[in-house]
Structure formats: C-alpha cells, structure tokens
Amino acid sequence: MPVVVAMRGVRSRRSSAALLLLGALALGAWSLVGKARLVRADFVMANGGEVTSLDPARVTGVPEGRVLYALFEGLVVKHPQTLEPLPGMARSWEISEDGRRYTFHLRPEARWSNGDPLFASDVEWSWRRLLHPDTAAEYAYQLWGVVAARAFSHHPRDRGLFLEQGLWVEARADTLRLGLQPPSPELLDGGPPLVLRCTPGESFERGDVLIQVGERELSAPFSGRCRAHNLPPPTGEGPVDPYAADWLLEWEASSDELEQARAQGRLLEGSELEQALWDRVGIRALDEHTLVVDLVHPTPYFLQLTGYYPLFPVHRRSLEEARRRNPKTWRRQWLAPENLVTNGPFALYERRINDRLRLRKNPYYWDADRVAMDTIDILAADNYGTLLNLYLTGEVDWIDRAPPNLVPRLLEREDFRPTPYLGVYFYRVNVTRPPLDDRRVRTALALSIDREAICEKIVKKGEQPNWGLVPHGMPGYRRAEMKHAPRKGGSPRVAFEADCERARALLAEAGFGPGGKELGEIELLYNTSEAHRDIAEVVADGWRRHLGVDARLVNQEWKVYLDTQVQLDYDVSRSSWIADYADPNNFLSVFVGSGENNRTGWSDPAYDEWIERAAREADPARRAELLRAAEEILVRELPILPIYTYVSTNLVKPRLGGFHENVQDDHLPKFLYWMDDEELERSRQARAAGSQVSPGGPDSGLYPPAAARGAER
Amino acid sequence: MRPSWDFGLGPGRLEALWNESAEVRGESPGQLAWKHVKASRAMRACLLLLALVGLTSLFAPLLPLPSPMALALETEPRPPRLFGSGQAWSAADYWELNPLDEKLLALRAKLFGEWQTPAWMGTDAKGRDMLARIVWGSRTSILVALAATLCSLLVGVSYGATAGYFGGRVDNWMMRVVDVLYSIPFIFLVIFLISVLNEYRSELSRLGVGPMTVFYVVIGLVYWLTMARVVRGQVLALRESEFIQAARAQGASFARILGVHLIPNTLSVVIVYLTLTVPSVMLFEAFLSFLGLGVAPPKVSWGLLAAESIEAINPIHTFWWLVVWPAAAMGSTLLALNVLGDGLRDALDPRHGKSNR
Amino acid sequence: MRRFLLRRTLWFALTLWAVITVSFFLMRSVRGGPFSSERSLHPAVEANLEARYHLDWPLWKQYLHYLGPLNLDEQGATWLGGSGEDLWGGVLTGELGPSFKYRDFTVNEIIAQSLPISLALGSVALLWAVLVGGSTGILSSLRPGGRLDLGLRLFATAGVALPNFVIAGALILLFGFQLELLPVAGWGSFSHLVLPGIALGAPFAAYISRLTRTGMLEALAQDHVRTARAKGLPEHLVLSRHTLRGALLPVVSYLGPAAAGILTGSLVIERIFAIPGTGSHFVNSALNRDYTLSMGVTILYTTLVYGLNFLVDLTYTLLDPRIRLEEA
C-alpha cells in the first residue's frame, strides 16, 4: 500500500528550515576553522607531499627524509655544505686498517627528547629493528653491508630453524625444509656462484654432496627426498642466481631426525632462533657508549650511511610501552605527537595529515644551545603554483620547486639559485626488443637527443647535459662518457649536427633507414607529469627529424608505469636516479645483471665483475678506477640513454642563514637561522662578488655568529 | 494491462506516430525550435558561433595556420604578434593524422602555398602557435563532448523514461541500479579503465581503436546516470497527470505513451541537461588533463590548454595569452551552448507557448 | 513510513555491499601495487611487507578479512588459527583498516581528520551556490529574454564555462595579490575558506541558477499559477506560494548528488588552495594504490550519496504531493 506523506502544516516553515540548516553548516565551518588556527612558526618550509611515516625504518622518500633530519639524528651529521660527516650522536669514531671495522664512541651527554640518556644499545636495538623481517623496512638493505645482516633480514619468522653454515631449515611437522632463499652473503663470500647438484624428485642418502659453494661443499643435513620449487633452469648443475627469491630446496626428514636435531641443540625456534642469528650479525654495543660494526667489505660510504635516516635510532622504551598498551595499534601509536620520543634537534608537537607538521625545539638535544629556530612548520602542499603563491606572500620561507615557465624570470631573483646535485635523468632502453637489441640503434638514439635544447629550453635551470650514468659533481670520481662530438670551444649546434650525422651512419650500418629495413615505431613511455612529457616531446622530435624514426609518446600513471618497466613491456622509458649517498656505486650497481632496479633486460658479466671487484677494494682511488671501468662498458653498450644531471630548485628567503647549496640538496634544519640586517648585507655583497658565502661561526665554522636562542628575524 | 516492451513498431509506424503528434500540435518540435531561433538575435548569434567553431575544427587542416605540434623551442612563451612573416611549413610538421586530414592538408598546400599566419595569439612555451593549438584542440574537445552526450542521451532517456513510466517495483529496482553506479566515485572507474587500456594498447591499436575512442565511451557511460534520474523524475510526475491517464484509458500502448506523450514532454528538461552535459564533459576532460591523464602529444585539447594555463596565472609574470585565448574559446562555446539550450527549452516546452505569449 | 525507511535501509546495505565488492576487486585488479616504487624492493623485503599487510593471502580471504566482522589475522579467533586476542575487525565493525600510504594512520583517522574540513569548505560553497544560483535564477525567470535575464545568465554561465582551476587562478591573482584581501592558500582561518569556497561553488551556482530559472518558467506556466494571478494574488505571493515549490523540484533532485560531491571535497580546489580535505584522497589513494584508503573514501562517498538521495526523495514528496513514497 502506498504511503502518502502529508505534512501540510509544516510547509511554510520548510524553506526557513532549509536556510537554517545551511546556516548551521556555515556556523559549523566557522567553529571548526577557529580551532585550526596556529601561530606562524619561526620557520616554514614546504615539503612537496604528505610524509608516508615518521618511523625512520619505514620510509624511503625525500620529503620523509627532510622531516626525519629535523626529528632524529644519526651517529654522524652531514656538513651543510660539503656533506662531510661531522660528529652527531657519535662523538668520535675509528676505522680499522682494512676498512671493515668501525668503532663509534657515543656522546655521554646524548639524550632523548624525554630526557632519557641515549646508549649504544639503543642504536644496536634500532638497527636490529631495521633489519628484522617483522619491521618490513624497505631500506633494510642499507645495512646489508654488515656481516650476516642480510641473513638476519631474511630469517623466517616464528618457525623452527636449523643452523648450519648459515643455512636455515624450516621445521614443519615431520618435514624439514632447507631454505636457501636466498643464502647469506658470507656463504657466497670468496667463491663463484652457487652450484646445485640436486635433481628434483631424486632420493639421496644422508651426506650426499648437494651444494657446492666455491671450494666448500655442504652436505645434506638429512637423508630423504629432495624437492625443489621454482629452481631456475638448469635444475641440475650450473650456476644458479643466488639472489632469486622464489626458489627453495626441501628435504623430507623423519621426525626422529628432527627430535635428534633438537636434542643436539641444533634446532632453534622463535626468539631463541632470532637471538642466535643476531649474535652472528656484526653490530655490537660493547658498553654504554661504544658501538662496533663489522662489514663484509670495506665500504667507503658506510660513515655517510650512519647519518642517513634509515639508520637513525628510535626510542626503545616508548615503542615497547606502546606495544604493551595496545598490541593492535602500537605500530602507529608510538608515532603520535603525544608519544613520539626523538633524539634530534626538534621534537614533534602537532601533526595534521595533508596539512602540516609542527616541530618544536628539543630542549634535551645535546647541541640545543646552537639550534636557532624554536618552531618549524613543514607543509604538505605540493602544487607548483600554490607553493609559489605561498612563498611570495611570505607564508612559507623555503619551497623546493618552481613552475618551469617561470624559471627565466626567477633566475633574475636573488633567492633562486639552482645548483647541481647528484641525480640523473635518463631513458631506459628495453634491450630485449628488436631493433633495440642492436647496440648501434641504441647509440644512434642516444646521439640524436638534443641535450642542449632540453637543458636550455625545457628545464632551463642550468642542468648539464650528461653522457654517462654517473652525474656531474660526484666527488672523487672521473666520469666515463659515451663517444660524442666535443662541445667545448665550438658551437653545440654544430657538434649536435655531427652527432646526428654519426647516428644516421650507425643506423645505416645496422641496416635501417633509406634503402634498408623499416625501423618501426618506437614507444616512448613516461609517467604522468608535464615535465616528463615536455622532454619526451623534444626527444621524439629529434628522432623523427634527424633519424626519421617514429616515436609514439605513451603516458602512464605512476604505478602502471613502474609495473610496465618491471615487466619490460616498453621500448624506451623515462627514468631517473637520485643518490642516497655520494658514491658512484650508488648509480652503477643499479645495472648489474641481477639488480632488481635494472629493468632494461641488459646484463654483462664483465660489468658485474668490475662492480664486484670495486666492492672488495679498500683503496678509494683504485676503487674509483674499477667503477669507472664498469661505467665505460655501460656507455658503450648503452642500455640507458643519458640526458642530464639534475639541479636543485630551491627558492629560499635571502635572510635565511645556514642554508647552503650542496650536491645532495640536503638542508638540515639544525643549522638554519635568521640573519640580522648586517649579516644579510654582508652575504648579499659576498654573493654579488660571486663567491659562495662561507659559513661563519665557531670552530667547525658551522654555526651562526648570533645563533643564540631565539635569534630574531 | 501489461505494457509492452516492444519498440518494434515497424519502420513506418514510429514516423507515422510522430507525424500524427505533429499534426495534433500543428508544428513539429523542430519547426518550433527553428522559428524560435530565427526570432531571437542572441540565439542566432550563438548558433552562428557554434557553427563557426564546428566548421573551423572540422576543416582545421585546411586553414593556413602554423603546425600545432611541431616544436620551435623557446625559453619562454612569446606574446601575440599581429604582423611578421609566418615561416614556411612542410608536411613534416604534421604527423599522426588520419587520411582525410592528410588530403585536407594537401589541399591547403595548393590553396595557400607555403604561407601561414603569424602568431596572432602568441606562442606557448615550446614555440607553438596558440591559435593553431586552440583550433586543433577544439577537435578533441568537441568530439569527446558529442560522443559522450550522445551516449548519455540514448541510454539515459530510455532508461529514465522506462523507470518513470512503470513506477513501482520496476522503477525501484532500476533506480537502485543507478544508485549503485552513482555511488562509485567516477575517478576510480577512469583510472581503472585507463590502466587496463594501457595494458592492451597494442592489441587495441591493431583493432584501430585509439585511446581517445575509449575516453568517449567512458565519459558517456557515466553521464547517462544524471540524465536517467532527471527524465525519470519528470516522467514520474507526468504519469499522474490527466492526459496520460486519458491516453492509458484509451488503451494506448506503452511505446505510444512513452514516445508520444511522455518523452516529448520531458524534452525541455532533457535539452537543458544536454546543454549542461556538453559543458561538463568538456570540463571533465579538462580535469583529466589537470591530473595529467588527458590526451598525449601530438594531440591537443581545450582541457589540456586550460590545464597548461594554470602555470601562466601567477604573480611573477603572467603569460596572459596562454590563459585568455583558451579560456575565451572554451567559455564562449560553452556560453553559446547554454544560451541556445535555454532558448530551445522555451521553444519546445508544449505548455510554455500558451501562457507567456 | 516506517516500512519505507526499513526498505531504504536494506537497500542502502545492499548498495554498500555491492559498491564495496565491486571496488574491492576492481582495485586489486589494477596494475601496480601499494609498495611498487621507483626503487624496486628486494624480493625478500617485498615478501615481508606483503606478509605484514596480508597481501600474500588469497584474494577471497583478504576480502572476507576486509569486510569483517571476523578478524582473520594472527590475532583472530582461535578456531581460525589465531591467538584470540582480537576477534572482530573489518568494515562491518566500522574499522576501515590501516592506510598503505600514510602508514602512521588508519583510514578512520584520516577521514576523521579531513572530512570536517571538506564539510566546512563544502557548506560554504553550497551556501554560496544556493544563494547566488537561486536568486539569480529567480530574478532572470521574472522577465525571460530581458536584459537582466541575459546579464544574469552570462554571469551564471561563467561558472560552467570555465574549468574551476582557471577560476581559482584568476581569483587568487585578483583577491590574493592585486587587492591583497584574502590569503592565497592554506588552512587555518575563515578567510582561508572564501576563495576556495567561491571557486568550488561556482559551477554549482551556475547549474542551480539555470535549473531554478527553468523550473520557475515551467511553474509560472502552470494553470494554478494563472488562476492565482487571475484571483489577483500579489506577485510575491504567487511566486513564493505557488511557483517556487514546483520550481525547486529539479533543483532539489540536482542538489542531492551535487551536495555529496561538494561536501566530500574537490581534488583540484584542495590542491590549488592547499586544503587538507578528503577530496584529494579520492584521486590520490587510487593513484597510490592505497587499497584501504580508497575503499574507505568510496564507502564514505556511497554513504553520503545515498543519504542525500534519500533526503531528496523525501523532499520530493514534500514539495510535490503528486509523488508518493511507494513501496517496492
């Protein structure tokens, strides 16, 4: 039966009710906004996006890094200009003769933001947490240079484990699985790749030789049947990629044997197992203030790494307390502003998602006397125009991006000084797809990219054309470049024409072009962004004009683009790489055959060998030469088409002191202060004279002359 | 009486019905509309403008404009110039054209030779003529809008009218389906579809289906929802009215009631919504361009131009020609559509003529 | 009436379930995952991450876990192999799960923080749209074809004739920089709401204006209005009593879904004005493959759309006695 609603009496009031409702909404808006009001912070910076997390072990991005550098501090701190390691939580350190043992002496006065003292055991615990599989840290591998650290990262959780020669065995009812998934590095140390002598389904007797690692031979721990999953072919003899994740060898063992192993104490479970594994890892707190780290290879950049945010210590007590209080939400709870305990120059005061983080000076910080800012706001806004507007109205003191169209105008300003930094823009080539499997075709494509036009007319901030993988300005390294016409002296136009000429000759040599085969259409993949699109247009235009090659632009949103790259479902794809630490290895190791970031289908044993040898080399000069030898191969084979070296894009209030351009575009809030008029005038004069302003201040020359508490703007 | 779903009236039948209704009213809606357009100066102007936009976009390759795609890199966009020798152009400045456009381009070479206009509306950051980009951009925008609108018209009106006519259980079910579709944020669907299409891009292009075609379909598939709701609401209100009751009492079939009595009576609202749909489709295209998910070069659209113009609106240096011209083109077209739509509504409303004149 | 409400609630539950199911499987079938990044993860690290977020489970189990009310993870019921610490979870218990991208927050927390902001901005925009759109619509309907009509329509059409980011840009330049009256972006005071409110409301104001005008003209042509006029009723009474109500029908039916859109925020406006509302999550969560967050905002949107449509249907019957709330 239909229900008829009749409310005639109310009708006249209805429209006024609607108005009232809207009025109430507006009033609600008003009251809400009122609560959101905050006094402007001493220093406001824009971060280009909401941070993923404040947990140093759980983030990987630049915006996250900026926040963490303010909240936490590692064993060392980067010099704001040269990026040399300066004492941070560690007062001093020693490095052993062979470069494989680091001994850090922590500051006795180091404190957490709640007043707790900071001990070496805190650092050990934090690094263990970073490596632990439960943490699932993306950057766990930053510590894999430490002895046995990698094996610890991989250990199976909550399962039984049999320890022998760094192998583990998973115990499940009456089955034992021997996992080599993948084996720890020390197992492979000093030998050629693993050789497996195991045919799936074949039975064998206890003690049969099963695995040969270099000179050593490991025997089967038990008799039984061998089952293999996803073993890479050939499954019999031959080298096997030890880093491939999805292969597994299994033994079937009787429960008797399992019992026997347990009785012998060879079978460990749960926390016992974890501790046993950790005991083998080369990270040890010797006493309250001494930390010793043993590395697999001499790693010249390890000191830099200890100042990198994944290795920042976290406050153990507050984490464990949060876990005890709420086993379900503790992973987030300890990071809430009211709970988070940090050891850096600032502490978290307020956090509004997608809006801002408000930080306050940490009074317990060991160097608090020389921290100038009392409050810092870190905004999440990311739109170019919005940030520029906020900067120009004085709402923000530092923004890190500018609309490309305006760059020529901005360059006229004193507050816009782009400087090179360690990042490269390049294209990956899928070398598995013809005709790109031909080195000559790749070289032709690389030669006919008009790098000067891209640098001067598109990105415009003074980027330098690049002819190799490693960026300009890498300290202590001489870059290898692909063969090209010299630019110096003559006009770049003429040189480019010569390069195009050679490119056409190479194509003809490969049998393409007029009178030869049809090269076909090349798909140029880029991820959604106006900047990438503009560069792709110029590259495609060059190929069309100078080589007669048709390039079709394909725009994909970020996640699809990544997937396409990983699946090698592209021809040519826009890419870039930014340094985590200032070392050429950071770039070159990407393209080793087994690297998960390779994504070109290219591999060269000789290349891998140079990289491997460089990793073992202790002498920095010889190491650089080995790396250069690898890069020579890369620029000859060209699985990548180099384009340019990045520059930073900071717009900074001229009055801001302690802000130095550097090759990693790192700017630690600890060093920032506001100059007084006199100093501003001096710095302006110095800049006009063309010199970088030398950082004034006490001993190390890092601190502002007037960096006393509450320096006025 | 169980209404029949059968539209199969036979080829001549529907037309006869239509004629019959036209006789009853004296004038067909088309005639009425035309009369109205002729009478109003504003509407004549709008129609003229739309025709102009349509023609220029259709015959864009024929016009002596610089290439909208070939690069002539500059560090900055350049302001409009009235005079100056347009540089010579060649067929190499154009690519990814369909065969018809290639013919038009050849014809242009015969008509105008190498001459082309100077940058009357300035150039963009990559040295491309803004006027050319606006004219070529209109092609994409108009195509997307028309395809999507047609889609929404066909699906929306029939769906909405059917739901409204039957009312009750049928209406309820049909509208709940619309509700479910309504409740999924549109952007999900778009992102999902774009990613799926990306995966099968080579297969699709072998079938001759470009990414743009898919765009039309996706957008059209969403805009019918509003249309259905609106038509349903109208029909629901109308079906209680006397003349429908009378028609039903006389034993008129479902198709007849729908086609002769209900749909014509919803026409005014439908037209208003159509003239709203075209603009919103164009704006949606602009939104996608804002997100970077719009057309890829060498294609250009108004939405893309608008999205690129945001950067030009800034307090440091305003490249006004990057904003004003695309905005003017888009604004005037959409404005004309709106005015025309309103006018048509006035003309087509069967009840309107009686009371106001 | 009660049965109507009951039915509607049932329908709502059904719709919500359909939307959740469709979006869940749609999201999971899109390429790319929440953890794919420029630096590929080491396979072992990736496995650890997936295990942590249960992405290594079969899809049906993930779906059931997400839907609830049973918690299927290691803390779930003992008869499911868990520890029994935490039996319940999932959407049915009101838990939308942890966000994949913003790892320090649950989806509930993110929505709780951002929704009020969007609601505040949305109500300002809605208020502006209704007031401006309604009044211009009524005014221009009084003398169709007149100069006032034409002028108002031109004004109103500006909102639908230009993308709102262009309008926003122009507003910022004018009020933020030339006149220096209002803040250019940010969040924190009522003045921060004005420009985004206007930009957000502009297209809606235009639609409302047109719909009001159309509806008014239609209503003015009705017989009962003529009768009222013939009776000699003053014009304002004719308008307010006899025409406005009918004229508002299409406006109301439009306002339902429009309000859902406007109250959940707009990515464009929020980005240009740096406003931390929910609007940006709709697009960004989908782009980031933040499965839980995007499901969360979908559920939010569905609820709002459904609730507002329900209000519309209710209002319909109040405004037009010819329409009844019928049972299905």
PDB file of C-alpha atoms in Angstrom, chain C residues 110-183:
ATOM      1  CA  ILE C 110      42.397  10.078   8.046  1.00  0.00           C
ATOM      2  CA  ILE C 111      38.712  10.519   7.324  1.00  0.00           C
ATOM      3  CA  ALA C 112      38.054  11.843  10.797  1.00  0.00           C
ATOM      4  CA  GLN C 113      40.734  14.490  10.272  1.00  0.00           C
ATOM      5  CA  SER C 114      39.919  15.504   6.737  1.00  0.00           C
ATOM      6  CA  LEU C 115      36.146  15.150   6.452  1.00  0.00           C
ATOM      7  CA  PRO C 116      35.237  18.035   8.769  1.00  0.00           C
ATOM      8  CA  ILE C 117      37.493  20.272   6.690  1.00  0.00           C
ATOM      9  CA  SER C 118      35.798  19.236   3.480  1.00  0.00           C
ATOM     10  CA  LEU C 119      32.411  19.621   5.115  1.00  0.00           C
ATOM     11  CA  ALA C 120      33.288  23.129   6.224  1.00  0.00           C
ATOM     12  CA  LEU C 121      34.519  24.129   2.812  1.00  0.00           C
ATOM     13  CA  GLY C 122      31.631  22.321   1.147  1.00  0.00           C
ATOM     14  CA  SER C 123      28.992  24.076   3.202  1.00  0.00           C
ATOM     15  CA  VAL C 124      30.480  27.435   2.403  1.00  0.00           C
ATOM     16  CA  ALA C 125      30.496  26.548  -1.268  1.00  0.00           C
ATOM     17  CA  LEU C 126      26.991  25.126  -1.103  1.00  0.00           C
ATOM     18  CA  LEU C 127      25.653  28.133   0.723  1.00  0.00           C
ATOM     19  CA  TRP C 128      27.201  30.403  -1.849  1.00  0.00           C
ATOM     20  CA  ALA C 129      25.933  28.273  -4.721  1.00  0.00           C
ATOM     21  CA  VAL C 130      22.370  28.097  -3.451  1.00  0.00           C
ATOM     22  CA  LEU C 131      22.143  31.749  -2.544  1.00  0.00           C
ATOM     23  CA  VAL C 132      23.697  33.098  -5.706  1.00  0.00           C
ATOM     24  CA  GLY C 133      22.318  30.455  -8.030  1.00  0.00           C
ATOM     25  CA  GLY C 134      18.826  30.535  -6.596  1.00  0.00           C
ATOM     26  CA  SER C 135      18.477  34.297  -6.522  1.00  0.00           C
ATOM     27  CA  THR C 136      19.868  34.847  -9.995  1.00  0.00           C
ATOM     28  CA  GLY C 137      17.686  32.039 -11.305  1.00  0.00           C
ATOM     29  CA  ILE C 138      14.530  33.527  -9.859  1.00  0.00           C
ATOM     30  CA  LEU C 139      15.426  37.026 -10.949  1.00  0.00           C
ATOM     31  CA  SER C 140      16.101  36.038 -14.509  1.00  0.00           C
ATOM     32  CA  SER C 141      12.924  33.979 -14.740  1.00  0.00           C
ATOM     33  CA  LEU C 142      10.772  37.001 -13.993  1.00  0.00           C
ATOM     34  CA  ARG C 143      11.345  38.511 -17.384  1.00  0.00           C
ATOM     35  CA  PRO C 144      12.749  35.842 -19.683  1.00  0.00           C
ATOM     36  CA  GLY C 145      14.636  37.270 -22.603  1.00  0.00           C
ATOM     37  CA  GLY C 146      15.061  40.601 -20.875  1.00  0.00           C
ATOM     38  CA  ARG C 147      18.318  42.403 -20.347  1.00  0.00           C
ATOM     39  CA  LEU C 148      18.542  41.383 -16.695  1.00  0.00           C
ATOM     40  CA  ASP C 149      17.896  37.794 -17.658  1.00  0.00           C
ATOM     41  CA  LEU C 150      20.651  37.847 -20.237  1.00  0.00           C
ATOM     42  CA  GLY C 151      23.138  39.521 -17.927  1.00  0.00           C
ATOM     43  CA  LEU C 152      22.474  37.177 -15.064  1.00  0.00           C
ATOM     44  CA  ARG C 153      22.678  34.177 -17.304  1.00  0.00           C
ATOM     45  CA  LEU C 154      26.012  35.296 -18.651  1.00  0.00           C
ATOM     46  CA  PHE C 155      27.237  35.723 -15.107  1.00  0.00           C
ATOM     47  CA  ALA C 156      25.904  32.369 -14.025  1.00  0.00           C
ATOM     48  CA  THR C 157      27.294  30.597 -17.053  1.00  0.00           C
ATOM     49  CA  ALA C 158      30.819  31.712 -16.311  1.00  0.00           C
ATOM     50  CA  GLY C 159      30.852  29.061 -13.622  1.00  0.00           C
ATOM     51  CA  VAL C 160      30.174  26.221 -16.027  1.00  0.00           C
ATOM     52  CA  ALA C 161      32.033  27.689 -18.949  1.00  0.00           C
ATOM     53  CA  LEU C 162      35.495  27.575 -17.394  1.00  0.00           C
ATOM     54  CA  PRO C 163      37.379  24.878 -15.531  1.00  0.00           C
ATOM     55  CA  ASN C 164      37.420  25.675 -11.831  1.00  0.00           C
ATOM     56  CA  PHE C 165      41.211  25.745 -11.729  1.00  0.00           C
ATOM     57  CA  VAL C 166      41.172  28.660 -14.133  1.00  0.00           C
ATOM     58  CA  ILE C 167      38.585  30.419 -11.998  1.00  0.00           C
ATOM     59  CA  ALA C 168      40.632  29.659  -8.902  1.00  0.00           C
ATOM     60  CA  GLY C 169      43.769  31.045 -10.501  1.00  0.00           C
ATOM     61  CA  ALA C 170      42.032  34.238 -11.501  1.00  0.00           C
ATOM     62  CA  LEU C 171      40.534  34.647  -8.019  1.00  0.00           C
ATOM     63  CA  ILE C 172      43.924  34.165  -6.366  1.00  0.00           C
ATOM     64  CA  LEU C 173      45.557  36.678  -8.626  1.00  0.00           C
ATOM     65  CA  LEU C 174      42.804  39.230  -8.071  1.00  0.00           C
ATOM     66  CA  PHE C 175      41.998  38.882  -4.367  1.00  0.00           C
ATOM     67  CA  GLY C 176      45.277  37.465  -3.141  1.00  0.00           C
ATOM     68  CA  PHE C 177      47.838  39.527  -4.976  1.00  0.00           C
ATOM     69  CA  GLN C 178      46.191  42.591  -6.551  1.00  0.00           C
ATOM     70  CA  LEU C 179      43.824  43.518  -3.749  1.00  0.00           C
ATOM     71  CA  GLU C 180      45.696  41.612  -1.030  1.00  0.00           C
ATOM     72  CA  LEU C 181      42.403  40.939   0.692  1.00  0.00           C
ATOM     73  CA  LEU C 182      42.475  37.199   1.197  1.00  0.00           C
ATOM     74  CA  PRO C 183      45.085  34.500   1.790  1.00  0.00           C
TER      75      PRO C 183
END
